[in-house]
PDB file of C-alpha atoms in Angstrom:
ATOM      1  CA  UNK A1147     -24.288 -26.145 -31.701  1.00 59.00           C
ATOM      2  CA  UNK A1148     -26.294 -23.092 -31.805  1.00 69.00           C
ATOM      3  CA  UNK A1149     -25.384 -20.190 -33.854  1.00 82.00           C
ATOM      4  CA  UNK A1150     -25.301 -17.922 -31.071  1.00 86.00           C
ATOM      5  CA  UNK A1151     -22.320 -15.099 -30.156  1.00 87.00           C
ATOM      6  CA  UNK A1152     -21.052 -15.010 -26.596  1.00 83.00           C
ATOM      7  CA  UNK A1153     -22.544 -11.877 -26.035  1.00 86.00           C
ATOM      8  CA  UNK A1154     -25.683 -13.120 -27.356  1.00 87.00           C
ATOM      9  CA  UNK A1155     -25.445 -16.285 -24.655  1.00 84.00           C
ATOM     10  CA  UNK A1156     -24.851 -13.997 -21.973  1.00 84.00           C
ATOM     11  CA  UNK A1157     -27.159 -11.126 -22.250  1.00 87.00           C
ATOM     12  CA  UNK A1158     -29.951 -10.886 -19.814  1.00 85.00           C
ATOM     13  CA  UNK A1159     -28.910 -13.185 -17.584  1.00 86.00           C
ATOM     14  CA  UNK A1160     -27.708 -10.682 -14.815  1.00 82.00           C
ATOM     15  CA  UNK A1161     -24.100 -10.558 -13.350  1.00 82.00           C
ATOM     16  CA  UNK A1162     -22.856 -13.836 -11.546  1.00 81.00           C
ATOM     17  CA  UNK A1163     -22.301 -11.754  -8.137  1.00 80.00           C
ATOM     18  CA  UNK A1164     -19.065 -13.055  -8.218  1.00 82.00           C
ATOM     19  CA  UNK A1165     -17.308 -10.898 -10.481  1.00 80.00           C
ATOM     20  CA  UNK A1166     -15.520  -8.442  -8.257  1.00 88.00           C
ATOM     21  CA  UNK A1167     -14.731 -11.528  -5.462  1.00 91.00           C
ATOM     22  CA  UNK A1168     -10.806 -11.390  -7.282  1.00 92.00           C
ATOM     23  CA  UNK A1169     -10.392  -7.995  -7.191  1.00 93.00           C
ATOM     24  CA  UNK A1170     -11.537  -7.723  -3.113  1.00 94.00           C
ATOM     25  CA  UNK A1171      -9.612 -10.373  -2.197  1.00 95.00           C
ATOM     26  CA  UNK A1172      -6.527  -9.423  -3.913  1.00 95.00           C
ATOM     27  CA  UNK A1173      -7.021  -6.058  -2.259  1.00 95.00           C
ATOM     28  CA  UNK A1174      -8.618  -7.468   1.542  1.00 97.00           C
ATOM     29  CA  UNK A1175      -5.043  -9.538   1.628  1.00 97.00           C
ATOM     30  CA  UNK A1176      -2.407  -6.429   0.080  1.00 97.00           C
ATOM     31  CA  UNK A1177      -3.704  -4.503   3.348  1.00 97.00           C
ATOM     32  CA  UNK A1178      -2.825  -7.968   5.632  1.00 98.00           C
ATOM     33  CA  UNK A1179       0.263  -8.636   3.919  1.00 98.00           C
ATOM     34  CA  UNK A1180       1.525  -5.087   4.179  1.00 97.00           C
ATOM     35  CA  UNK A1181       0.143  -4.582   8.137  1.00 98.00           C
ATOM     36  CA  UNK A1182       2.269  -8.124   8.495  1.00 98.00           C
ATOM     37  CA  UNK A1183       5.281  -6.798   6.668  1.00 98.00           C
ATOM     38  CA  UNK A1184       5.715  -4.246   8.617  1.00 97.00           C
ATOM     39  CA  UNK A1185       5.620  -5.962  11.583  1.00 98.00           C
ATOM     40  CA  UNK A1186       8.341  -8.295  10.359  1.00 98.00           C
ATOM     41  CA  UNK A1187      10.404  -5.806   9.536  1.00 95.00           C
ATOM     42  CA  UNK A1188      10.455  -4.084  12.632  1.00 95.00           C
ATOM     43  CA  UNK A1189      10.338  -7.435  14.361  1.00 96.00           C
ATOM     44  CA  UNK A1190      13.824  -8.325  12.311  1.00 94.00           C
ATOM     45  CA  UNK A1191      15.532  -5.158  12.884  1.00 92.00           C
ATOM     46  CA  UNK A1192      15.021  -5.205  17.066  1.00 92.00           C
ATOM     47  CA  UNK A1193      16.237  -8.834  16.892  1.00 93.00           C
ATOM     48  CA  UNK A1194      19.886  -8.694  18.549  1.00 91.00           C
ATOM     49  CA  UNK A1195      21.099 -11.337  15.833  1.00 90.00           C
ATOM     50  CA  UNK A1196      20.359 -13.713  13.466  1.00 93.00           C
ATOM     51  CA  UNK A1197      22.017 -16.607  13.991  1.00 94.00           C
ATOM     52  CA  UNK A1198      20.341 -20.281  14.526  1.00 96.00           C
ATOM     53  CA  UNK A1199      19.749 -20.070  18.063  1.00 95.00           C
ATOM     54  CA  UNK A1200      18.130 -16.046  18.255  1.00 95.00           C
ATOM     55  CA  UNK A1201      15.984 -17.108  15.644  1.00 96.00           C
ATOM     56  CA  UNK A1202      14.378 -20.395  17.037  1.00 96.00           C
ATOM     57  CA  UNK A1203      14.149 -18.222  20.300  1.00 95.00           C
ATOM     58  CA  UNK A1204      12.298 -15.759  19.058  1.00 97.00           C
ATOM     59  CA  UNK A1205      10.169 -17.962  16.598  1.00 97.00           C
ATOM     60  CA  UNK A1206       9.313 -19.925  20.120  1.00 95.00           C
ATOM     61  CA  UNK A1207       7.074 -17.026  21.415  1.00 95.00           C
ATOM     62  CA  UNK A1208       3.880 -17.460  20.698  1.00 95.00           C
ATOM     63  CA  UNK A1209       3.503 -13.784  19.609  1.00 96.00           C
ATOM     64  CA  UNK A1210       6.283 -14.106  16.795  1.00 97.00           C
ATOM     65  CA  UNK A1211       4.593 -17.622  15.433  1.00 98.00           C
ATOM     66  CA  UNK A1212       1.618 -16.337  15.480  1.00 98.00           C
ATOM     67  CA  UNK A1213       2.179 -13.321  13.142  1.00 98.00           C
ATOM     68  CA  UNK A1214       4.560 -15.201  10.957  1.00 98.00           C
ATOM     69  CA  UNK A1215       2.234 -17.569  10.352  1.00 98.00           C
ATOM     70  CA  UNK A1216      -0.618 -15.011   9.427  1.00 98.00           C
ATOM     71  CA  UNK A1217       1.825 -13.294   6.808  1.00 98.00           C
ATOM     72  CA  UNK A1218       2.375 -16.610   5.372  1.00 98.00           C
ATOM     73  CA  UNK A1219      -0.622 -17.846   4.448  1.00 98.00           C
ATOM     74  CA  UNK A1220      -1.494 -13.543   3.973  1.00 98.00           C
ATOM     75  CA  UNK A1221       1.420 -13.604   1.540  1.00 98.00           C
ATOM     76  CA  UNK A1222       1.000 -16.592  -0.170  1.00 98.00           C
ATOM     77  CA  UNK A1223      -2.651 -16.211  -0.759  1.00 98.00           C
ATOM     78  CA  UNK A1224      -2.304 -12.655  -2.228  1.00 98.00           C
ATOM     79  CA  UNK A1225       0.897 -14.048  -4.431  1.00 98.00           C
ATOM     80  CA  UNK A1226      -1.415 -17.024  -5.767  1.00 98.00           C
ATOM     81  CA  UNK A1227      -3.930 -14.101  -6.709  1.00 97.00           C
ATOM     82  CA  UNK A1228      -1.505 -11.746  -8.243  1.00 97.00           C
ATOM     83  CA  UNK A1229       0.370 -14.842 -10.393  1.00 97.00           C
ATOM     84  CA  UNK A1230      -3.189 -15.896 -11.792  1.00 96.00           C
ATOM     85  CA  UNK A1231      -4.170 -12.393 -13.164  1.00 95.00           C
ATOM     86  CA  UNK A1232      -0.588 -12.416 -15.006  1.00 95.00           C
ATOM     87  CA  UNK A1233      -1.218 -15.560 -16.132  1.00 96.00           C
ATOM     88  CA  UNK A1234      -4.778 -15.050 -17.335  1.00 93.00           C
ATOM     89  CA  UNK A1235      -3.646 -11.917 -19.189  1.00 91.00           C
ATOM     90  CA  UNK A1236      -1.051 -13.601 -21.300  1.00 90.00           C
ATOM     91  CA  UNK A1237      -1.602 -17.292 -21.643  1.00 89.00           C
ATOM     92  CA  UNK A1238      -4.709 -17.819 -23.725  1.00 86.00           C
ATOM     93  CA  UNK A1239      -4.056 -21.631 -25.217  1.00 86.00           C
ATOM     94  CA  UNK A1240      -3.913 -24.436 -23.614  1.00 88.00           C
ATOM     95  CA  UNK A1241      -0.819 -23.966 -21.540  1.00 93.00           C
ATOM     96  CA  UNK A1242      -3.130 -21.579 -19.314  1.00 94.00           C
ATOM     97  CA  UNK A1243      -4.636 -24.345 -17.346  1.00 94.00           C
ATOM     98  CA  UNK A1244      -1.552 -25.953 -16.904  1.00 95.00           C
ATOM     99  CA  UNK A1245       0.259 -22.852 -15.590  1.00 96.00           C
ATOM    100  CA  UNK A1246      -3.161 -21.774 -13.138  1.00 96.00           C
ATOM    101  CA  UNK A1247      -2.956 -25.522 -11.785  1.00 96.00           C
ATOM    102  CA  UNK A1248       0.976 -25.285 -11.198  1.00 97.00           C
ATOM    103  CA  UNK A1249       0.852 -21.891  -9.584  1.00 97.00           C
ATOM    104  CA  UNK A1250      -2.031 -23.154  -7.068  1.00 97.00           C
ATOM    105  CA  UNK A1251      -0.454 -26.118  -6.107  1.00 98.00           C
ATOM    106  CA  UNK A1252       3.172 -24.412  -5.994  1.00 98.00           C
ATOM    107  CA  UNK A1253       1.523 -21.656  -3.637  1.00 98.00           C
ATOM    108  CA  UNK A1254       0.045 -24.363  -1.617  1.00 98.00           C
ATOM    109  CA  UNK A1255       3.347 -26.179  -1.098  1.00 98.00           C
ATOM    110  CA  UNK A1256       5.175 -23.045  -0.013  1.00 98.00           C
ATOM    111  CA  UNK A1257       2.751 -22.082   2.603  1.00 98.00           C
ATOM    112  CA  UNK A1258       2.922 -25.519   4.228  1.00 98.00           C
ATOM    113  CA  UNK A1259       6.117 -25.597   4.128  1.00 98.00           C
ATOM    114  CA  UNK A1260       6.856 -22.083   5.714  1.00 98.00           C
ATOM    115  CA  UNK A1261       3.768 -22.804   8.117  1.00 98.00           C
ATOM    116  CA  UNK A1262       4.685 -26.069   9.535  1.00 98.00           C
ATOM    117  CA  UNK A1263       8.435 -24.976   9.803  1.00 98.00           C
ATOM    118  CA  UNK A1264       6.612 -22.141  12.165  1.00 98.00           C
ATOM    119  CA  UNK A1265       5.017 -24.476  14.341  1.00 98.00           C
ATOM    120  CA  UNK A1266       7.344 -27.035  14.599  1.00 97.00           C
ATOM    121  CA  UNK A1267       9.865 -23.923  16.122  1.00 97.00           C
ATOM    122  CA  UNK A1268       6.913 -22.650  18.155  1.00 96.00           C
ATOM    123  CA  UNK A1269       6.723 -26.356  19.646  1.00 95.00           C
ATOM    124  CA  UNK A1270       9.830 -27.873  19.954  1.00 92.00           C
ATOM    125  CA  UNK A1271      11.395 -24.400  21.189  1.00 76.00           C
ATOM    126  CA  UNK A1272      15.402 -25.271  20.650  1.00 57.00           C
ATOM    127  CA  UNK A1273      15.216 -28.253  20.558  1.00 48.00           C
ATOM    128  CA  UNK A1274      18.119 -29.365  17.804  1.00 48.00           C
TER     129      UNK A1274
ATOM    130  CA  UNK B 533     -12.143 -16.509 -26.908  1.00 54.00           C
ATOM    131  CA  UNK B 534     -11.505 -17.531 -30.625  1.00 65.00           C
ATOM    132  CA  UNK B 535      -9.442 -15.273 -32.583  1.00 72.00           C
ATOM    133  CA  UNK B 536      -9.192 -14.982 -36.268  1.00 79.00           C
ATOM    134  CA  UNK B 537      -5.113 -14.613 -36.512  1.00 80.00           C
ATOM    135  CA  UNK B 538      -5.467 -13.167 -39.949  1.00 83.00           C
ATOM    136  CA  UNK B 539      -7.025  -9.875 -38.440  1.00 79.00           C
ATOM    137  CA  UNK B 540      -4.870  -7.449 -36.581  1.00 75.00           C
ATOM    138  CA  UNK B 541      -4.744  -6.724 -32.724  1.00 73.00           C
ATOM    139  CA  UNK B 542      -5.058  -3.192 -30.902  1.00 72.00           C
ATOM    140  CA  UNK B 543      -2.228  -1.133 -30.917  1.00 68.00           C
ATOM    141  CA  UNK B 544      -0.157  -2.813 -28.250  1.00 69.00           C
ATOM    142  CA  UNK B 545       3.169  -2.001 -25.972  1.00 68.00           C
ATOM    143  CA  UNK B 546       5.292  -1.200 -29.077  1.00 73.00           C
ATOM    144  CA  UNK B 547       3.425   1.282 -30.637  1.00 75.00           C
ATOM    145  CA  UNK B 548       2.576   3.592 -27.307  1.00 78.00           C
ATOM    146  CA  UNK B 549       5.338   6.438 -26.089  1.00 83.00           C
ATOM    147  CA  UNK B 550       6.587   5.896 -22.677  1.00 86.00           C
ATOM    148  CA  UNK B 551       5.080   7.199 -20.015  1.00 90.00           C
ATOM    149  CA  UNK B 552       5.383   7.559 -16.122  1.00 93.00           C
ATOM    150  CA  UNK B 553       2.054   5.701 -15.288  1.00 92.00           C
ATOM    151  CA  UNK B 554       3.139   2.568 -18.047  1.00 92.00           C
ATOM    152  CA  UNK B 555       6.137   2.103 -16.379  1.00 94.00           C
ATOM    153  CA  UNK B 556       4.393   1.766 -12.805  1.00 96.00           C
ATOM    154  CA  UNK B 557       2.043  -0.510 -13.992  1.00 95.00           C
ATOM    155  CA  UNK B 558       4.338  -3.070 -15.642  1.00 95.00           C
ATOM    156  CA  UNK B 559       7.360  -2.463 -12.808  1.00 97.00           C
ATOM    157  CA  UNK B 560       3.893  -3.160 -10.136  1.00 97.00           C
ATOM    158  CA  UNK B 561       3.705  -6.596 -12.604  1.00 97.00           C
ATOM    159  CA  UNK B 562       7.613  -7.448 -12.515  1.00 97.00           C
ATOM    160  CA  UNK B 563       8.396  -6.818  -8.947  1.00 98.00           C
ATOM    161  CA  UNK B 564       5.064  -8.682  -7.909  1.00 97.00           C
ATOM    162  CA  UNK B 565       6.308 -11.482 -10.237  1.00 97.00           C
ATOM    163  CA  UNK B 566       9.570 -11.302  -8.650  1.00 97.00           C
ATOM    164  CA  UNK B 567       8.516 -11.138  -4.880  1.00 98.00           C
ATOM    165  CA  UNK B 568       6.092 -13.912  -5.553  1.00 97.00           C
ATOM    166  CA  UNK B 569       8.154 -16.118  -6.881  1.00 97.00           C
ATOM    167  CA  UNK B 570      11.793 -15.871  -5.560  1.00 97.00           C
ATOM    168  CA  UNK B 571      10.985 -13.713  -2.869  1.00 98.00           C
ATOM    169  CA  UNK B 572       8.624 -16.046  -1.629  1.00 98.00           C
ATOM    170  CA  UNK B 573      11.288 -19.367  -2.204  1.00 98.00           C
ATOM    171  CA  UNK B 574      13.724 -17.399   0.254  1.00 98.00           C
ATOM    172  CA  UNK B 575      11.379 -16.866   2.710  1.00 98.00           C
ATOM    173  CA  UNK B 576       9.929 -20.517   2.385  1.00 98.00           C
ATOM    174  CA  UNK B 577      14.087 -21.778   2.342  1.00 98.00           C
ATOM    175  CA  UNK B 578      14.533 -19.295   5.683  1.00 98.00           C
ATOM    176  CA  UNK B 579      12.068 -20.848   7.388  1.00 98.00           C
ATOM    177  CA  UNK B 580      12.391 -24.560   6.345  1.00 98.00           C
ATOM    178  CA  UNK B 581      16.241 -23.896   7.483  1.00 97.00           C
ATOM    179  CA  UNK B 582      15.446 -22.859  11.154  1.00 97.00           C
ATOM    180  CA  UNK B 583      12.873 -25.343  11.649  1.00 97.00           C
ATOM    181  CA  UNK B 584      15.900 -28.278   9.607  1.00 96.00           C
ATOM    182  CA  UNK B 585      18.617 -27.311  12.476  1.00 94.00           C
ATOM    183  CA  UNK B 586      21.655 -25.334  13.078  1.00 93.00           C
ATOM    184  CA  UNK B 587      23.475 -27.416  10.290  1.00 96.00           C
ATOM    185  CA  UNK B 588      20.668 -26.524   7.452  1.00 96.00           C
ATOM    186  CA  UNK B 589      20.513 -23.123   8.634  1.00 97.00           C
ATOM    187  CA  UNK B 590      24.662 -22.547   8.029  1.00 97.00           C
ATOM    188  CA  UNK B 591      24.047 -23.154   4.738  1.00 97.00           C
ATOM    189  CA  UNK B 592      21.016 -20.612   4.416  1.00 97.00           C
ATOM    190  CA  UNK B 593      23.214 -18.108   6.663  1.00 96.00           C
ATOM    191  CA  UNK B 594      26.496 -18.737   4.514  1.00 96.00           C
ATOM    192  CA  UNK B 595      24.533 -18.063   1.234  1.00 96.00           C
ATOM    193  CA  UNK B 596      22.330 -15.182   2.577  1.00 95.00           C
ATOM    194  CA  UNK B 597      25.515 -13.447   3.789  1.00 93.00           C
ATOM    195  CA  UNK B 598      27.919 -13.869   0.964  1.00 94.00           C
ATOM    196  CA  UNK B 599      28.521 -10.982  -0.606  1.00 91.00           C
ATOM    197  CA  UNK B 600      27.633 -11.334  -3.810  1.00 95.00           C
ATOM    198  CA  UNK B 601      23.929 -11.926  -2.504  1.00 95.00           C
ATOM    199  CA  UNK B 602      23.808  -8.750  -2.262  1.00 95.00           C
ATOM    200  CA  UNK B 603      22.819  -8.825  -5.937  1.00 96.00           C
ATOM    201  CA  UNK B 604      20.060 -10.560  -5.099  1.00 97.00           C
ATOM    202  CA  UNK B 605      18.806  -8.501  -1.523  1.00 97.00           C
ATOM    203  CA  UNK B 606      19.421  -5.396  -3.027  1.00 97.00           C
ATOM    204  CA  UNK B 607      16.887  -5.577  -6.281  1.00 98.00           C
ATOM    205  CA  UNK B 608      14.566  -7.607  -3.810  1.00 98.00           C
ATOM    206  CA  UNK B 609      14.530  -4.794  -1.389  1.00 98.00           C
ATOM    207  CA  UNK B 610      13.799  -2.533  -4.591  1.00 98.00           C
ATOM    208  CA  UNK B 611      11.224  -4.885  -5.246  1.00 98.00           C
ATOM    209  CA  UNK B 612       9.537  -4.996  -2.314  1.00 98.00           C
ATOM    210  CA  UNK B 613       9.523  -1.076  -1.516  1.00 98.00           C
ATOM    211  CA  UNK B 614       8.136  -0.487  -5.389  1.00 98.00           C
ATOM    212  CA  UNK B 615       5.605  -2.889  -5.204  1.00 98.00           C
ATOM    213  CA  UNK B 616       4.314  -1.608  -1.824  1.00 98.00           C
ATOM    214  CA  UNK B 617       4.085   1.932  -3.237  1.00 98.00           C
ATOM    215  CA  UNK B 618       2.502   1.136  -5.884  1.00 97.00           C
ATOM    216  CA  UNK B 619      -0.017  -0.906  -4.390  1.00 97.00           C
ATOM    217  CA  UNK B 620      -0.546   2.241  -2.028  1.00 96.00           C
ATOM    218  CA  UNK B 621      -0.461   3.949  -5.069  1.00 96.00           C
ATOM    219  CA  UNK B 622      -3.387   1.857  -6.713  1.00 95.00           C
ATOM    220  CA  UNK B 623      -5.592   2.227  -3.469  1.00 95.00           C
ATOM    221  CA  UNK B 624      -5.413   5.672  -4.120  1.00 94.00           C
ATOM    222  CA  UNK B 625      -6.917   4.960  -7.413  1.00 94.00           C
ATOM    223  CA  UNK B 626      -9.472   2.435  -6.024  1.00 93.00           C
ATOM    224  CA  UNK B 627     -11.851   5.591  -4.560  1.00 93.00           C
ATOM    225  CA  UNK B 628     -11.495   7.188  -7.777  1.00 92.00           C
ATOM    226  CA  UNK B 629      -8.781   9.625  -7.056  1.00 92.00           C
ATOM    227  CA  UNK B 630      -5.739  10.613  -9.140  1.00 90.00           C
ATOM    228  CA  UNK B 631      -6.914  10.190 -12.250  1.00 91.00           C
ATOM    229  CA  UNK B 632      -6.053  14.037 -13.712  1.00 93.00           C
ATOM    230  CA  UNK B 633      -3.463  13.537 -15.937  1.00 91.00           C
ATOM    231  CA  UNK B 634      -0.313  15.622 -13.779  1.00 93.00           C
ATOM    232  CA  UNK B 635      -1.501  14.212 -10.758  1.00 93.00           C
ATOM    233  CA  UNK B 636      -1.358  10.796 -12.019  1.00 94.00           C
ATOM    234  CA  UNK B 637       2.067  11.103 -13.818  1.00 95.00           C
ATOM    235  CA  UNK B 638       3.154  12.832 -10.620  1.00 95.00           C
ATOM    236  CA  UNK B 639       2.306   9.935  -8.073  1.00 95.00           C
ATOM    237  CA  UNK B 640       3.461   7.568 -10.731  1.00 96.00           C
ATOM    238  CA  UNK B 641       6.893   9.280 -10.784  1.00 97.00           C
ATOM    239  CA  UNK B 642       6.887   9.719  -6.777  1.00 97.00           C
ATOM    240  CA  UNK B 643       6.282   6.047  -6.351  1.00 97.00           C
ATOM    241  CA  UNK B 644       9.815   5.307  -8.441  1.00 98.00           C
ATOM    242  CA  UNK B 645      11.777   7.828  -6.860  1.00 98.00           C
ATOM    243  CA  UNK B 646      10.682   6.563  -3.487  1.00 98.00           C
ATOM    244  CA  UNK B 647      11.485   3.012  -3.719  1.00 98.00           C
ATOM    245  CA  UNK B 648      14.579   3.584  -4.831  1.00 98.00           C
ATOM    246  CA  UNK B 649      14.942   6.092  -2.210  1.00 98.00           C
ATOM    247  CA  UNK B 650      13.782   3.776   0.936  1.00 98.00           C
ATOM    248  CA  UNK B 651      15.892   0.769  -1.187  1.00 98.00           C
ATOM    249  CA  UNK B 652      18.843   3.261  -0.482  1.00 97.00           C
ATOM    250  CA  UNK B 653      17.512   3.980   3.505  1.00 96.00           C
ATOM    251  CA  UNK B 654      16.734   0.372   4.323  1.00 95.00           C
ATOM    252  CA  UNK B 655      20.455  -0.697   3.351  1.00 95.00           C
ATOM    253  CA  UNK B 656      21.495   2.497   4.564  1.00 95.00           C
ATOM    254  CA  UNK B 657      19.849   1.210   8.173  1.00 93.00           C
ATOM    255  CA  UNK B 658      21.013  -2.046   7.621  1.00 91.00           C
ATOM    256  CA  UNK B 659      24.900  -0.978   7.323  1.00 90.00           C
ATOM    257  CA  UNK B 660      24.539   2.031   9.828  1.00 88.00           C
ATOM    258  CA  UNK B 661      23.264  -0.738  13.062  1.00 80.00           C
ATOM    259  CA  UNK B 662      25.882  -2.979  11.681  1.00 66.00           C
ATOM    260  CA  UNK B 663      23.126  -5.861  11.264  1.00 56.00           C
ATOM    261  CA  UNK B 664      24.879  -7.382   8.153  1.00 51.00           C
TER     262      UNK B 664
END
């Protein structure tokens, strides 16, 4: 082991070029989720109603699955971001790696989920 | 990082007054938290619902439009609007801009007033077409 402070390790060895990738992403998919929000939003409030049938009607089109699918992986990716800064700002022992592995995986499994649901509607149309 | 425990930390949330720009930054943390996490299972139990059949999607429908969810659309739609300004908010800040100290406790307070003030318009909207 050398006797040598982090600092000390890192100095002169130049940046990593990745160290702003985080921040742009988390950014790059906060303007797609919120351009996708919107949409859905408006999308929701010109539906007629929201019962089982409107909804696998209107899911059907392609230019409802489409978007829906874009905000959910938009969504989910920019949650997964947002989850690991909390996490890396609190959890320092060894409960941290634990917690970054859960929320990836968890973030994965919801966007699946809500994806395939998407497509399966988009393909089947309403069918029961 | 190793950290001797014997040697104190920075002054930390308990020792600073209050202030409008704090309270942005950890509501921007909580509501993020909150959409993330049981905003996102709704959405996920929506979908998973229409895609399960008109029996699976009862169930969703009967809990979504109980009543007493309302407790639980209500602070989401709160939640959503709050976290959206204040992610506008923190664009702002991005560039550089709105760092003086009145302008910056100004758009703090303007992004809390206006959630709560579009939380109020959406439901407001929602009641008025008679969606709910």
């Amino acid at each position: 082991m050398k006797m040598v402070t982090p600092l000390g390790r890192a100095r002169g060895l130049g940046s990593a070029r990745t160290g702003a990738h985080h921040w742009w992403l988390e950014r790059l998919t906060s303007v797609s989720t919120l351009i996708l929000f919107i949409w859905f939003i408006v999308a929701l409030f010109r539906l007629p109603a929201y019962d089982h049938s409107t909804i696998v009607q209107w899911l059907s089109q392609p230019l409802a699955a489409v978007p829906m699918i874009l905000l959910i992986a938009s969504t989910f990716w920019h949650l997964k971001l947002g989850l690991l800064v909390v996490i890396e700002d609190y959890e320092h022992g060894s409960l941290r790696l634990l917690l970054v592995i859960l929320v990836n995986f968890l973030a994965a499994l919801g966007a699946a989920l809500a994806i395939f649901s998407v497509v399966k509607i988009a393909l089947t149309g309403s069918a029961e | 990082m190793h950290r001797n425990p014997a040697r104190p930390l920075s002054p930390h949330l308990t020792i600073w007054r209050w202030g409008a720009a704090m309270a942005v930054s950890i509501l921007h943390r909580v509501t993020g938290a909150g959409l993330a996490t049981v905003g996102a299972l709704a959405l996920v139990w929506w979908l998973v619902a229409a895609a399960s059949g008109g029996e699976a999607y009862a169930r969703f429908a009967g809990w979504a439009s109980w009543k007493w969810a309302l407790l639980f659309w209500v602070p989401l739609t709160w939640a959503f609007w709050q976290h959206t300004l204040s992610g506008l908010r923190h664009f702002v800040m991005d560039v550089g801009a709105g760092f003086e100290l009145r302008t910056n406790r100004l758009w703090a307070w303007l992004v809390m007033v206006f959630a709560v003030l579009f939380t109020a318009l959406t439901w407001a909207a929602i009641f008025f077409w008679k969606l709910v």
